[in-house]
Amino acid sequence: MPDTFTHSSDLLDHNRAAWDALARQQCEWSQPVSTDIIEQARRGEWQIHLTPGKLPDSWLPNVQGKRILCLASAGGQQAPVLAAAGAEVTVYDLSQEQLNKDRFVAQRDNLTLTFVQGDMRDLSRFADESFDYIIHPISNQYVPDIRPVWRGCYRVLARGGKLLSSFFNPVVFIGDRAANYAEQGVIRPRFSLPYSDVNDLTADELAAKQARGEAFVFGHSLAEQIGGQLEAGFVLAGFYEDKQPNPRFLIDQFMPTFIATCAIKYGLAAVGETGE
């Protein structure tokens, strides 16, 4: 890892600043839902997304009175809808600007939400079995180690609680991103999995990405994404793949590159699990 990112806190600070900037720019994930959507949710007509497609009905049935943690998913979209539908919602996110999007909707539409800023890998501020559901849409590519995420989720979920998560198929991280290959319709493998911007890009590429203010990403293997949930103690109860409607990479045109999982906490914590 380059000297500028010797410490995890340096990486965290960089990605926090990157997402604060994206939120101020009103990126796709920083556009608050409308009042009409909130009113529909209050009438019981609502949906949220882990991927672009529809969430299976059985994954998140009636949320009235349920305690829900929206993990690394601020932006004024998921949490306000769930709160309007009757859930008791806590939004936990690294970016204060993203949290401000949820705060805006809450104030505009008179919703009760709890806002907490922090690292998704550290849920120590929450007590054991604090939540009935955790909603964790595509975001864990912004941290280098996701096993602490799964362990923390397991601890703070009540027995019978569900973790609904989504992430990229790691195949999207192996290709060379040079524009000329995409223009030629060529997918040229360059990187091995697990992938890391800070370890796998050249010094010049990393410096350029840093200068542009882009968040650094990590391509976690399926052993980390799915195996990690199982290791934490979860039982996998649902799985689906979804296509990218607006392909960013050539591989997106040939296969579904989003993965979503529904995991349930049935019993005691996995061996060695002691919280954060």
PDB file of C-alpha atoms in Angstrom:
ATOM      1  CA  MET A   1       0.000   0.000   0.000  1.00  0.00           C
ATOM      2  CA  PRO A   2       1.404   3.456  -0.869  1.00  0.00           C
ATOM      3  CA  ASP A   3       2.798   5.593   1.933  1.00  0.00           C
ATOM      4  CA  THR A   4      -0.192   7.942   1.752  1.00  0.00           C
ATOM      5  CA  PHE A   5      -2.443   5.050   2.788  1.00  0.00           C
ATOM      6  CA  THR A   6      -0.255   3.331   5.348  1.00  0.00           C
ATOM      7  CA  HIS A   7      -3.011   3.631   7.920  1.00  0.00           C
ATOM      8  CA  SER A   8      -6.608   2.471   7.548  1.00  0.00           C
ATOM      9  CA  SER A   9      -7.737   5.868   8.825  1.00  0.00           C
ATOM     10  CA  ASP A  10      -6.154   7.550   5.787  1.00  0.00           C
ATOM     11  CA  LEU A  11      -8.171   5.358   3.435  1.00  0.00           C
ATOM     12  CA  LEU A  12     -11.310   5.961   5.490  1.00  0.00           C
ATOM     13  CA  ASP A  13     -10.810   9.723   5.388  1.00  0.00           C
ATOM     14  CA  HIS A  14     -10.259   9.661   1.625  1.00  0.00           C
ATOM     15  CA  ASN A  15     -13.399   7.621   0.924  1.00  0.00           C
ATOM     16  CA  ARG A  16     -15.448   9.751   3.316  1.00  0.00           C
ATOM     17  CA  ALA A  17     -14.384  12.896   1.456  1.00  0.00           C
ATOM     18  CA  ALA A  18     -15.073  11.234  -1.898  1.00  0.00           C
ATOM     19  CA  TRP A  19     -18.621  10.340  -0.893  1.00  0.00           C
ATOM     20  CA  ASP A  20     -19.233  13.758   0.640  1.00  0.00           C
ATOM     21  CA  ALA A  21     -18.327  15.220  -2.751  1.00  0.00           C
ATOM     22  CA  LEU A  22     -20.574  12.775  -4.633  1.00  0.00           C
ATOM     23  CA  ALA A  23     -23.458  13.670  -2.345  1.00  0.00           C
ATOM     24  CA  ARG A  24     -22.972  17.371  -2.984  1.00  0.00           C
ATOM     25  CA  GLN A  25     -22.948  16.612  -6.728  1.00  0.00           C
ATOM     26  CA  GLN A  26     -26.306  14.809  -6.451  1.00  0.00           C
ATOM     27  CA  CYS A  27     -24.981  11.511  -7.820  1.00  0.00           C
ATOM     28  CA  GLU A  28     -27.394   8.652  -8.525  1.00  0.00           C
ATOM     29  CA  TRP A  29     -27.246   7.439  -4.922  1.00  0.00           C
ATOM     30  CA  SER A  30     -27.601  10.937  -3.454  1.00  0.00           C
ATOM     31  CA  GLN A  31     -30.963  11.997  -4.850  1.00  0.00           C
ATOM     32  CA  PRO A  32     -33.625  12.027  -2.129  1.00  0.00           C
ATOM     33  CA  VAL A  33     -36.954  10.384  -2.864  1.00  0.00           C
ATOM     34  CA  SER A  34     -39.946  12.602  -3.546  1.00  0.00           C
ATOM     35  CA  THR A  35     -42.745  13.456  -1.152  1.00  0.00           C
ATOM     36  CA  ASP A  36     -45.070  11.427  -3.392  1.00  0.00           C
ATOM     37  CA  ILE A  37     -43.011   8.288  -2.757  1.00  0.00           C
ATOM     38  CA  ILE A  38     -43.094   8.952   0.980  1.00  0.00           C
ATOM     39  CA  GLU A  39     -46.873   9.396   0.917  1.00  0.00           C
ATOM     40  CA  GLN A  40     -47.253   6.140  -1.010  1.00  0.00           C
ATOM     41  CA  ALA A  41     -45.129   4.375   1.598  1.00  0.00           C
ATOM     42  CA  ARG A  42     -47.367   5.721   4.351  1.00  0.00           C
ATOM     43  CA  ARG A  43     -50.293   4.095   2.533  1.00  0.00           C
ATOM     44  CA  GLY A  44     -48.443   0.779   2.438  1.00  0.00           C
ATOM     45  CA  GLU A  45     -47.323   1.077  -1.182  1.00  0.00           C
ATOM     46  CA  TRP A  46     -43.548   0.965  -1.101  1.00  0.00           C
ATOM     47  CA  GLN A  47     -40.449  -0.801  -2.281  1.00  0.00           C
ATOM     48  CA  ILE A  48     -36.708  -0.503  -1.784  1.00  0.00           C
ATOM     49  CA  HIS A  49     -33.871  -1.834  -3.891  1.00  0.00           C
ATOM     50  CA  LEU A  50     -30.774  -3.888  -3.204  1.00  0.00           C
ATOM     51  CA  THR A  51     -30.123  -3.973  -6.962  1.00  0.00           C
ATOM     52  CA  PRO A  52     -31.859  -2.235  -9.861  1.00  0.00           C
ATOM     53  CA  GLY A  53     -34.528  -4.952  -9.997  1.00  0.00           C
ATOM     54  CA  LYS A  54     -37.393  -5.648  -7.624  1.00  0.00           C
ATOM     55  CA  LEU A  55     -36.695  -7.044  -4.175  1.00  0.00           C
ATOM     56  CA  PRO A  56     -38.398 -10.428  -3.633  1.00  0.00           C
ATOM     57  CA  ASP A  57     -41.553  -9.891  -1.575  1.00  0.00           C
ATOM     58  CA  SER A  58     -40.636 -12.560   0.967  1.00  0.00           C
ATOM     59  CA  TRP A  59     -37.331 -10.916   1.831  1.00  0.00           C
ATOM     60  CA  LEU A  60     -38.871  -7.855   3.473  1.00  0.00           C
ATOM     61  CA  PRO A  61     -42.559  -8.269   4.268  1.00  0.00           C
ATOM     62  CA  ASN A  62     -44.477  -5.944   6.588  1.00  0.00           C
ATOM     63  CA  VAL A  63     -41.979  -3.647   8.318  1.00  0.00           C
ATOM     64  CA  GLN A  64     -44.465  -1.948  10.644  1.00  0.00           C
ATOM     65  CA  GLY A  65     -42.793  -1.553  14.029  1.00  0.00           C
ATOM     66  CA  LYS A  66     -39.622  -3.381  12.983  1.00  0.00           C
ATOM     67  CA  ARG A  67     -36.188  -2.137  13.997  1.00  0.00           C
ATOM     68  CA  ILE A  68     -34.141  -1.640  10.838  1.00  0.00           C
ATOM     69  CA  LEU A  69     -30.505  -0.673  10.369  1.00  0.00           C
ATOM     70  CA  CYS A  70     -29.724   0.859   6.976  1.00  0.00           C
ATOM     71  CA  LEU A  71     -26.024   0.061   6.864  1.00  0.00           C
ATOM     72  CA  ALA A  72     -23.791   2.204   4.639  1.00  0.00           C
ATOM     73  CA  SER A  73     -26.912   3.141   2.696  1.00  0.00           C
ATOM     74  CA  ALA A  74     -27.615   6.801   3.380  1.00  0.00           C
ATOM     75  CA  GLY A  75     -28.590   9.119   0.562  1.00  0.00           C
ATOM     76  CA  GLY A  76     -32.243   9.924   1.179  1.00  0.00           C
ATOM     77  CA  GLN A  77     -33.632   6.843  -0.541  1.00  0.00           C
ATOM     78  CA  GLN A  78     -33.966   3.609   1.458  1.00  0.00           C
ATOM     79  CA  ALA A  79     -34.298   4.749   5.059  1.00  0.00           C
ATOM     80  CA  PRO A  80     -37.025   7.401   4.617  1.00  0.00           C
ATOM     81  CA  VAL A  81     -39.208   4.976   2.664  1.00  0.00           C
ATOM     82  CA  LEU A  82     -38.908   2.343   5.391  1.00  0.00           C
ATOM     83  CA  ALA A  83     -39.635   4.925   8.092  1.00  0.00           C
ATOM     84  CA  ALA A  84     -42.726   6.098   6.207  1.00  0.00           C
ATOM     85  CA  ALA A  85     -43.823   2.469   5.977  1.00  0.00           C
ATOM     86  CA  GLY A  86     -43.794   2.275   9.775  1.00  0.00           C
ATOM     87  CA  ALA A  87     -40.349   0.946  10.658  1.00  0.00           C
ATOM     88  CA  GLU A  88     -38.039   2.232  13.387  1.00  0.00           C
ATOM     89  CA  VAL A  89     -35.015   3.121  11.262  1.00  0.00           C
ATOM     90  CA  THR A  90     -31.391   3.884  12.044  1.00  0.00           C
ATOM     91  CA  VAL A  91     -29.169   5.114   9.201  1.00  0.00           C
ATOM     92  CA  TYR A  92     -25.472   4.377   9.617  1.00  0.00           C
ATOM     93  CA  ASP A  93     -23.047   5.778   7.060  1.00  0.00           C
ATOM     94  CA  LEU A  94     -19.498   7.042   6.713  1.00  0.00           C
ATOM     95  CA  SER A  95     -20.492  10.200   4.827  1.00  0.00           C
ATOM     96  CA  GLN A  96     -22.105  13.064   6.708  1.00  0.00           C
ATOM     97  CA  GLU A  97     -23.291  14.573   3.426  1.00  0.00           C
ATOM     98  CA  GLN A  98     -25.067  11.319   2.566  1.00  0.00           C
ATOM     99  CA  LEU A  99     -26.686  11.297   5.995  1.00  0.00           C
ATOM    100  CA  ASN A 100     -27.804  14.859   5.355  1.00  0.00           C
ATOM    101  CA  LYS A 101     -29.859  13.592   2.402  1.00  0.00           C
ATOM    102  CA  ASP A 102     -31.851  11.379   4.775  1.00  0.00           C
ATOM    103  CA  ARG A 103     -32.075  14.219   7.265  1.00  0.00           C
ATOM    104  CA  PHE A 104     -33.510  16.467   4.546  1.00  0.00           C
ATOM    105  CA  VAL A 105     -36.295  13.982   3.721  1.00  0.00           C
ATOM    106  CA  ALA A 106     -37.036  13.394   7.411  1.00  0.00           C
ATOM    107  CA  GLN A 107     -37.450  17.124   8.052  1.00  0.00           C
ATOM    108  CA  ARG A 108     -39.390  17.728   4.840  1.00  0.00           C
ATOM    109  CA  ASP A 109     -41.863  14.901   5.396  1.00  0.00           C
ATOM    110  CA  ASN A 110     -41.968  14.772   9.206  1.00  0.00           C
ATOM    111  CA  LEU A 111     -40.297  11.368   9.574  1.00  0.00           C
ATOM    112  CA  THR A 112     -38.489   9.965  12.585  1.00  0.00           C
ATOM    113  CA  LEU A 113     -35.028   8.642  11.744  1.00  0.00           C
ATOM    114  CA  THR A 114     -31.876   8.078  13.783  1.00  0.00           C
ATOM    115  CA  PHE A 115     -28.653   9.226  12.101  1.00  0.00           C
ATOM    116  CA  VAL A 116     -25.253   7.778  13.003  1.00  0.00           C
ATOM    117  CA  GLN A 117     -21.956   8.430  11.255  1.00  0.00           C
ATOM    118  CA  GLY A 118     -19.377   5.657  11.256  1.00  0.00           C
ATOM    119  CA  ASP A 119     -17.419   2.874   9.602  1.00  0.00           C
ATOM    120  CA  MET A 120     -19.523  -0.120   8.489  1.00  0.00           C
ATOM    121  CA  ARG A 121     -16.877  -2.437   9.966  1.00  0.00           C
ATOM    122  CA  ASP A 122     -17.456  -1.098  13.476  1.00  0.00           C
ATOM    123  CA  LEU A 123     -20.951  -1.557  14.915  1.00  0.00           C
ATOM    124  CA  SER A 124     -19.722  -1.481  18.518  1.00  0.00           C
ATOM    125  CA  ARG A 125     -22.005   1.450  19.405  1.00  0.00           C
ATOM    126  CA  PHE A 126     -25.039  -0.818  18.944  1.00  0.00           C
ATOM    127  CA  ALA A 127     -26.097  -3.360  21.565  1.00  0.00           C
ATOM    128  CA  ASP A 128     -26.506  -7.072  20.856  1.00  0.00           C
ATOM    129  CA  GLU A 129     -29.739  -7.968  19.041  1.00  0.00           C
ATOM    130  CA  SER A 130     -30.681  -4.313  18.448  1.00  0.00           C
ATOM    131  CA  PHE A 131     -32.298  -4.819  15.031  1.00  0.00           C
ATOM    132  CA  ASP A 132     -34.778  -7.055  13.235  1.00  0.00           C
ATOM    133  CA  TYR A 133     -33.476  -6.272   9.742  1.00  0.00           C
ATOM    134  CA  ILE A 134     -30.275  -4.894   8.252  1.00  0.00           C
ATOM    135  CA  ILE A 135     -30.385  -3.377   4.765  1.00  0.00           C
ATOM    136  CA  HIS A 136     -26.895  -3.286   3.261  1.00  0.00           C
ATOM    137  CA  PRO A 137     -27.034  -2.409  -0.452  1.00  0.00           C
ATOM    138  CA  ILE A 138     -23.948  -2.299  -2.637  1.00  0.00           C
ATOM    139  CA  SER A 139     -21.313  -0.487  -0.590  1.00  0.00           C
ATOM    140  CA  ASN A 140     -18.842  -2.909   0.957  1.00  0.00           C
ATOM    141  CA  GLN A 141     -16.461  -2.480  -1.987  1.00  0.00           C
ATOM    142  CA  TYR A 142     -15.291   0.662  -0.165  1.00  0.00           C
ATOM    143  CA  VAL A 143     -13.579  -1.219   2.679  1.00  0.00           C
ATOM    144  CA  PRO A 144     -10.635  -3.632   2.365  1.00  0.00           C
ATOM    145  CA  ASP A 145     -11.922  -6.283   4.790  1.00  0.00           C
ATOM    146  CA  ILE A 146     -15.598  -7.210   4.946  1.00  0.00           C
ATOM    147  CA  ARG A 147     -15.566 -10.058   7.443  1.00  0.00           C
ATOM    148  CA  PRO A 148     -15.902  -7.569  10.334  1.00  0.00           C
ATOM    149  CA  VAL A 149     -19.032  -6.264   8.593  1.00  0.00           C
ATOM    150  CA  TRP A 150     -20.682  -9.693   8.600  1.00  0.00           C
ATOM    151  CA  ARG A 151     -19.653 -10.417  12.194  1.00  0.00           C
ATOM    152  CA  GLY A 152     -20.977  -7.081  13.384  1.00  0.00           C
ATOM    153  CA  CYS A 153     -24.254  -7.600  11.540  1.00  0.00           C
ATOM    154  CA  TYR A 154     -24.701 -11.014  13.121  1.00  0.00           C
ATOM    155  CA  ARG A 155     -24.159  -9.652  16.610  1.00  0.00           C
ATOM    156  CA  VAL A 156     -26.586  -6.727  16.375  1.00  0.00           C
ATOM    157  CA  LEU A 157     -29.391  -8.719  14.708  1.00  0.00           C
ATOM    158  CA  ALA A 158     -32.067 -10.327  16.839  1.00  0.00           C
ATOM    159  CA  ARG A 159     -32.541 -14.083  16.491  1.00  0.00           C
ATOM    160  CA  GLY A 160     -34.611 -14.695  13.414  1.00  0.00           C
ATOM    161  CA  GLY A 161     -33.476 -11.345  12.013  1.00  0.00           C
ATOM    162  CA  LYS A 162     -32.464 -10.890   8.392  1.00  0.00           C
ATOM    163  CA  LEU A 163     -29.463  -9.341   6.685  1.00  0.00           C
ATOM    164  CA  LEU A 164     -30.322  -8.203   3.153  1.00  0.00           C
ATOM    165  CA  SER A 165     -27.163  -7.338   1.254  1.00  0.00           C
ATOM    166  CA  SER A 166     -25.930  -6.818  -2.269  1.00  0.00           C
ATOM    167  CA  PHE A 167     -22.544  -6.541  -3.911  1.00  0.00           C
ATOM    168  CA  PHE A 168     -20.767  -6.792  -7.236  1.00  0.00           C
ATOM    169  CA  ASN A 169     -19.868 -10.112  -8.790  1.00  0.00           C
ATOM    170  CA  PRO A 170     -16.074  -9.931  -8.347  1.00  0.00           C
ATOM    171  CA  VAL A 171     -15.566 -10.667 -12.052  1.00  0.00           C
ATOM    172  CA  VAL A 172     -16.064  -6.926 -12.716  1.00  0.00           C
ATOM    173  CA  PHE A 173     -12.747  -6.173 -11.029  1.00  0.00           C
ATOM    174  CA  ILE A 174     -10.393  -8.392 -13.052  1.00  0.00           C
ATOM    175  CA  GLY A 175     -10.409  -6.535 -16.382  1.00  0.00           C
ATOM    176  CA  ASP A 176      -8.021  -3.855 -17.607  1.00  0.00           C
ATOM    177  CA  ARG A 177     -10.008  -0.605 -17.620  1.00  0.00           C
ATOM    178  CA  ALA A 178      -8.121   1.092 -20.452  1.00  0.00           C
ATOM    179  CA  ALA A 179     -10.669   2.708 -22.762  1.00  0.00           C
ATOM    180  CA  ASN A 180      -9.131   1.271 -25.919  1.00  0.00           C
ATOM    181  CA  TYR A 181      -9.959  -2.296 -24.853  1.00  0.00           C
ATOM    182  CA  ALA A 182     -13.621  -1.449 -24.273  1.00  0.00           C
ATOM    183  CA  GLU A 183     -13.721   0.327 -27.652  1.00  0.00           C
ATOM    184  CA  GLN A 184     -12.410  -2.837 -29.299  1.00  0.00           C
ATOM    185  CA  GLY A 185     -14.894  -5.029 -27.436  1.00  0.00           C
ATOM    186  CA  VAL A 186     -12.041  -6.763 -25.639  1.00  0.00           C
ATOM    187  CA  ILE A 187     -12.054  -7.902 -22.011  1.00  0.00           C
ATOM    188  CA  ARG A 188      -8.393  -8.206 -21.038  1.00  0.00           C
ATOM    189  CA  PRO A 189      -7.830  -9.822 -17.630  1.00  0.00           C
ATOM    190  CA  ARG A 190      -5.299  -7.809 -15.651  1.00  0.00           C
ATOM    191  CA  PHE A 191      -6.068  -8.134 -11.944  1.00  0.00           C
ATOM    192  CA  SER A 192      -6.368 -11.098  -9.593  1.00  0.00           C
ATOM    193  CA  LEU A 193      -8.966 -11.499  -6.867  1.00  0.00           C
ATOM    194  CA  PRO A 194      -9.385 -10.257  -4.271  1.00  0.00           C
ATOM    195  CA  TYR A 195      -8.768  -6.874  -5.886  1.00  0.00           C
ATOM    196  CA  SER A 196      -7.541  -3.656  -4.241  1.00  0.00           C
ATOM    197  CA  ASP A 197      -7.115  -0.218  -5.804  1.00  0.00           C
ATOM    198  CA  VAL A 198      -4.401   0.669  -3.318  1.00  0.00           C
ATOM    199  CA  ASN A 199      -2.390  -2.490  -3.959  1.00  0.00           C
ATOM    200  CA  ASP A 200      -3.097  -3.320  -7.601  1.00  0.00           C
ATOM    201  CA  LEU A 201      -3.046   0.019  -9.416  1.00  0.00           C
ATOM    202  CA  THR A 202       0.276   1.533 -10.399  1.00  0.00           C
ATOM    203  CA  ALA A 203       1.506   4.492  -8.391  1.00  0.00           C
ATOM    204  CA  ASP A 204       0.573   6.843 -11.231  1.00  0.00           C
ATOM    205  CA  GLU A 205      -2.908   5.325 -11.615  1.00  0.00           C
ATOM    206  CA  LEU A 206      -3.540   5.555  -7.903  1.00  0.00           C
ATOM    207  CA  ALA A 207      -2.294   9.143  -7.735  1.00  0.00           C
ATOM    208  CA  ALA A 208      -4.557  10.087 -10.652  1.00  0.00           C
ATOM    209  CA  LYS A 209      -7.565   8.494  -8.993  1.00  0.00           C
ATOM    210  CA  GLN A 210      -6.747  10.252  -5.746  1.00  0.00           C
ATOM    211  CA  ALA A 211      -6.366  13.593  -7.558  1.00  0.00           C
ATOM    212  CA  ARG A 212      -9.794  13.133  -9.128  1.00  0.00           C
ATOM    213  CA  GLY A 213     -11.250  12.595  -5.662  1.00  0.00           C
ATOM    214  CA  GLU A 214     -12.626   9.160  -6.538  1.00  0.00           C
ATOM    215  CA  ALA A 215     -13.303   6.633  -3.784  1.00  0.00           C
ATOM    216  CA  PHE A 216     -10.931   3.682  -3.666  1.00  0.00           C
ATOM    217  CA  VAL A 217     -12.568   0.300  -4.133  1.00  0.00           C
ATOM    218  CA  PHE A 218     -11.905  -3.337  -3.301  1.00  0.00           C
ATOM    219  CA  GLY A 219     -13.152  -6.391  -5.194  1.00  0.00           C
ATOM    220  CA  HIS A 220     -13.967  -9.050  -2.613  1.00  0.00           C
ATOM    221  CA  SER A 221     -14.115 -12.709  -3.559  1.00  0.00           C
ATOM    222  CA  LEU A 222     -17.282 -14.770  -3.227  1.00  0.00           C
ATOM    223  CA  ALA A 223     -15.522 -16.608  -0.400  1.00  0.00           C
ATOM    224  CA  GLU A 224     -15.446 -13.284   1.469  1.00  0.00           C
ATOM    225  CA  GLN A 225     -18.900 -12.116   0.386  1.00  0.00           C
ATOM    226  CA  ILE A 226     -20.946 -15.283   0.797  1.00  0.00           C
ATOM    227  CA  GLY A 227     -18.556 -17.503   2.726  1.00  0.00           C
ATOM    228  CA  GLY A 228     -17.961 -14.652   5.135  1.00  0.00           C
ATOM    229  CA  GLN A 229     -21.659 -14.449   5.962  1.00  0.00           C
ATOM    230  CA  LEU A 230     -21.771 -18.183   6.604  1.00  0.00           C
ATOM    231  CA  GLU A 231     -18.652 -18.020   8.768  1.00  0.00           C
ATOM    232  CA  ALA A 232     -20.287 -15.291  10.864  1.00  0.00           C
ATOM    233  CA  GLY A 233     -23.147 -17.694  11.645  1.00  0.00           C
ATOM    234  CA  PHE A 234     -25.775 -16.730   9.076  1.00  0.00           C
ATOM    235  CA  VAL A 235     -27.883 -19.187   7.098  1.00  0.00           C
ATOM    236  CA  LEU A 236     -28.346 -18.187   3.473  1.00  0.00           C
ATOM    237  CA  ALA A 237     -32.071 -18.127   2.710  1.00  0.00           C
ATOM    238  CA  GLY A 238     -32.199 -16.256  -0.584  1.00  0.00           C
ATOM    239  CA  PHE A 239     -30.005 -15.377  -3.553  1.00  0.00           C
ATOM    240  CA  TYR A 240     -30.465 -13.664  -6.894  1.00  0.00           C
ATOM    241  CA  GLU A 241     -28.455 -11.979  -9.622  1.00  0.00           C
ATOM    242  CA  ASP A 242     -29.361  -8.826 -11.509  1.00  0.00           C
ATOM    243  CA  LYS A 243     -28.084  -7.052 -14.598  1.00  0.00           C
ATOM    244  CA  GLN A 244     -26.643  -3.569 -14.730  1.00  0.00           C
ATOM    245  CA  PRO A 245     -29.203  -1.488 -16.698  1.00  0.00           C
ATOM    246  CA  ASN A 246     -26.526   1.054 -17.617  1.00  0.00           C
ATOM    247  CA  PRO A 247     -23.376  -1.014 -18.229  1.00  0.00           C
ATOM    248  CA  ARG A 248     -20.180   0.625 -17.019  1.00  0.00           C
ATOM    249  CA  PHE A 249     -17.916  -2.236 -17.987  1.00  0.00           C
ATOM    250  CA  LEU A 250     -17.963  -4.450 -21.042  1.00  0.00           C
ATOM    251  CA  ILE A 251     -18.601  -7.530 -18.901  1.00  0.00           C
ATOM    252  CA  ASP A 252     -21.898  -5.960 -17.761  1.00  0.00           C
ATOM    253  CA  GLN A 253     -23.289  -6.516 -21.250  1.00  0.00           C
ATOM    254  CA  PHE A 254     -22.823 -10.282 -21.055  1.00  0.00           C
ATOM    255  CA  MET A 255     -23.844 -11.350 -17.551  1.00  0.00           C
ATOM    256  CA  PRO A 256     -25.622 -10.149 -14.421  1.00  0.00           C
ATOM    257  CA  THR A 257     -22.977  -8.485 -12.285  1.00  0.00           C
ATOM    258  CA  PHE A 258     -25.079  -7.646  -9.203  1.00  0.00           C
ATOM    259  CA  ILE A 259     -25.577 -10.281  -6.502  1.00  0.00           C
ATOM    260  CA  ALA A 260     -28.075 -10.034  -3.648  1.00  0.00           C
ATOM    261  CA  THR A 261     -28.377 -12.302  -0.616  1.00  0.00           C
ATOM    262  CA  CYS A 262     -30.883 -12.802   2.169  1.00  0.00           C
ATOM    263  CA  ALA A 263     -29.257 -14.248   5.297  1.00  0.00           C
ATOM    264  CA  ILE A 264     -30.966 -15.193   8.549  1.00  0.00           C
ATOM    265  CA  LYS A 265     -29.626 -15.345  12.091  1.00  0.00           C
ATOM    266  CA  TYR A 266     -31.130 -18.461  13.594  1.00  0.00           C
ATOM    267  CA  GLY A 267     -29.010 -19.412  16.564  1.00  0.00           C
ATOM    268  CA  LEU A 268     -26.090 -18.448  18.733  1.00  0.00           C
ATOM    269  CA  ALA A 269     -23.104 -16.540  17.411  1.00  0.00           C
ATOM    270  CA  ALA A 270     -20.479 -18.403  15.431  1.00  0.00           C
ATOM    271  CA  VAL A 271     -17.451 -19.723  17.268  1.00  0.00           C
ATOM    272  CA  GLY A 272     -15.132 -16.868  18.170  1.00  0.00           C
ATOM    273  CA  GLU A 273     -17.728 -14.122  17.642  1.00  0.00           C
ATOM    274  CA  THR A 274     -17.497 -11.606  20.459  1.00  0.00           C
ATOM    275  CA  GLY A 275     -18.797  -8.471  18.785  1.00  0.00           C
ATOM    276  CA  GLU A 276     -16.625  -5.741  17.379  1.00  0.00           C
TER     277      GLU A 276
END
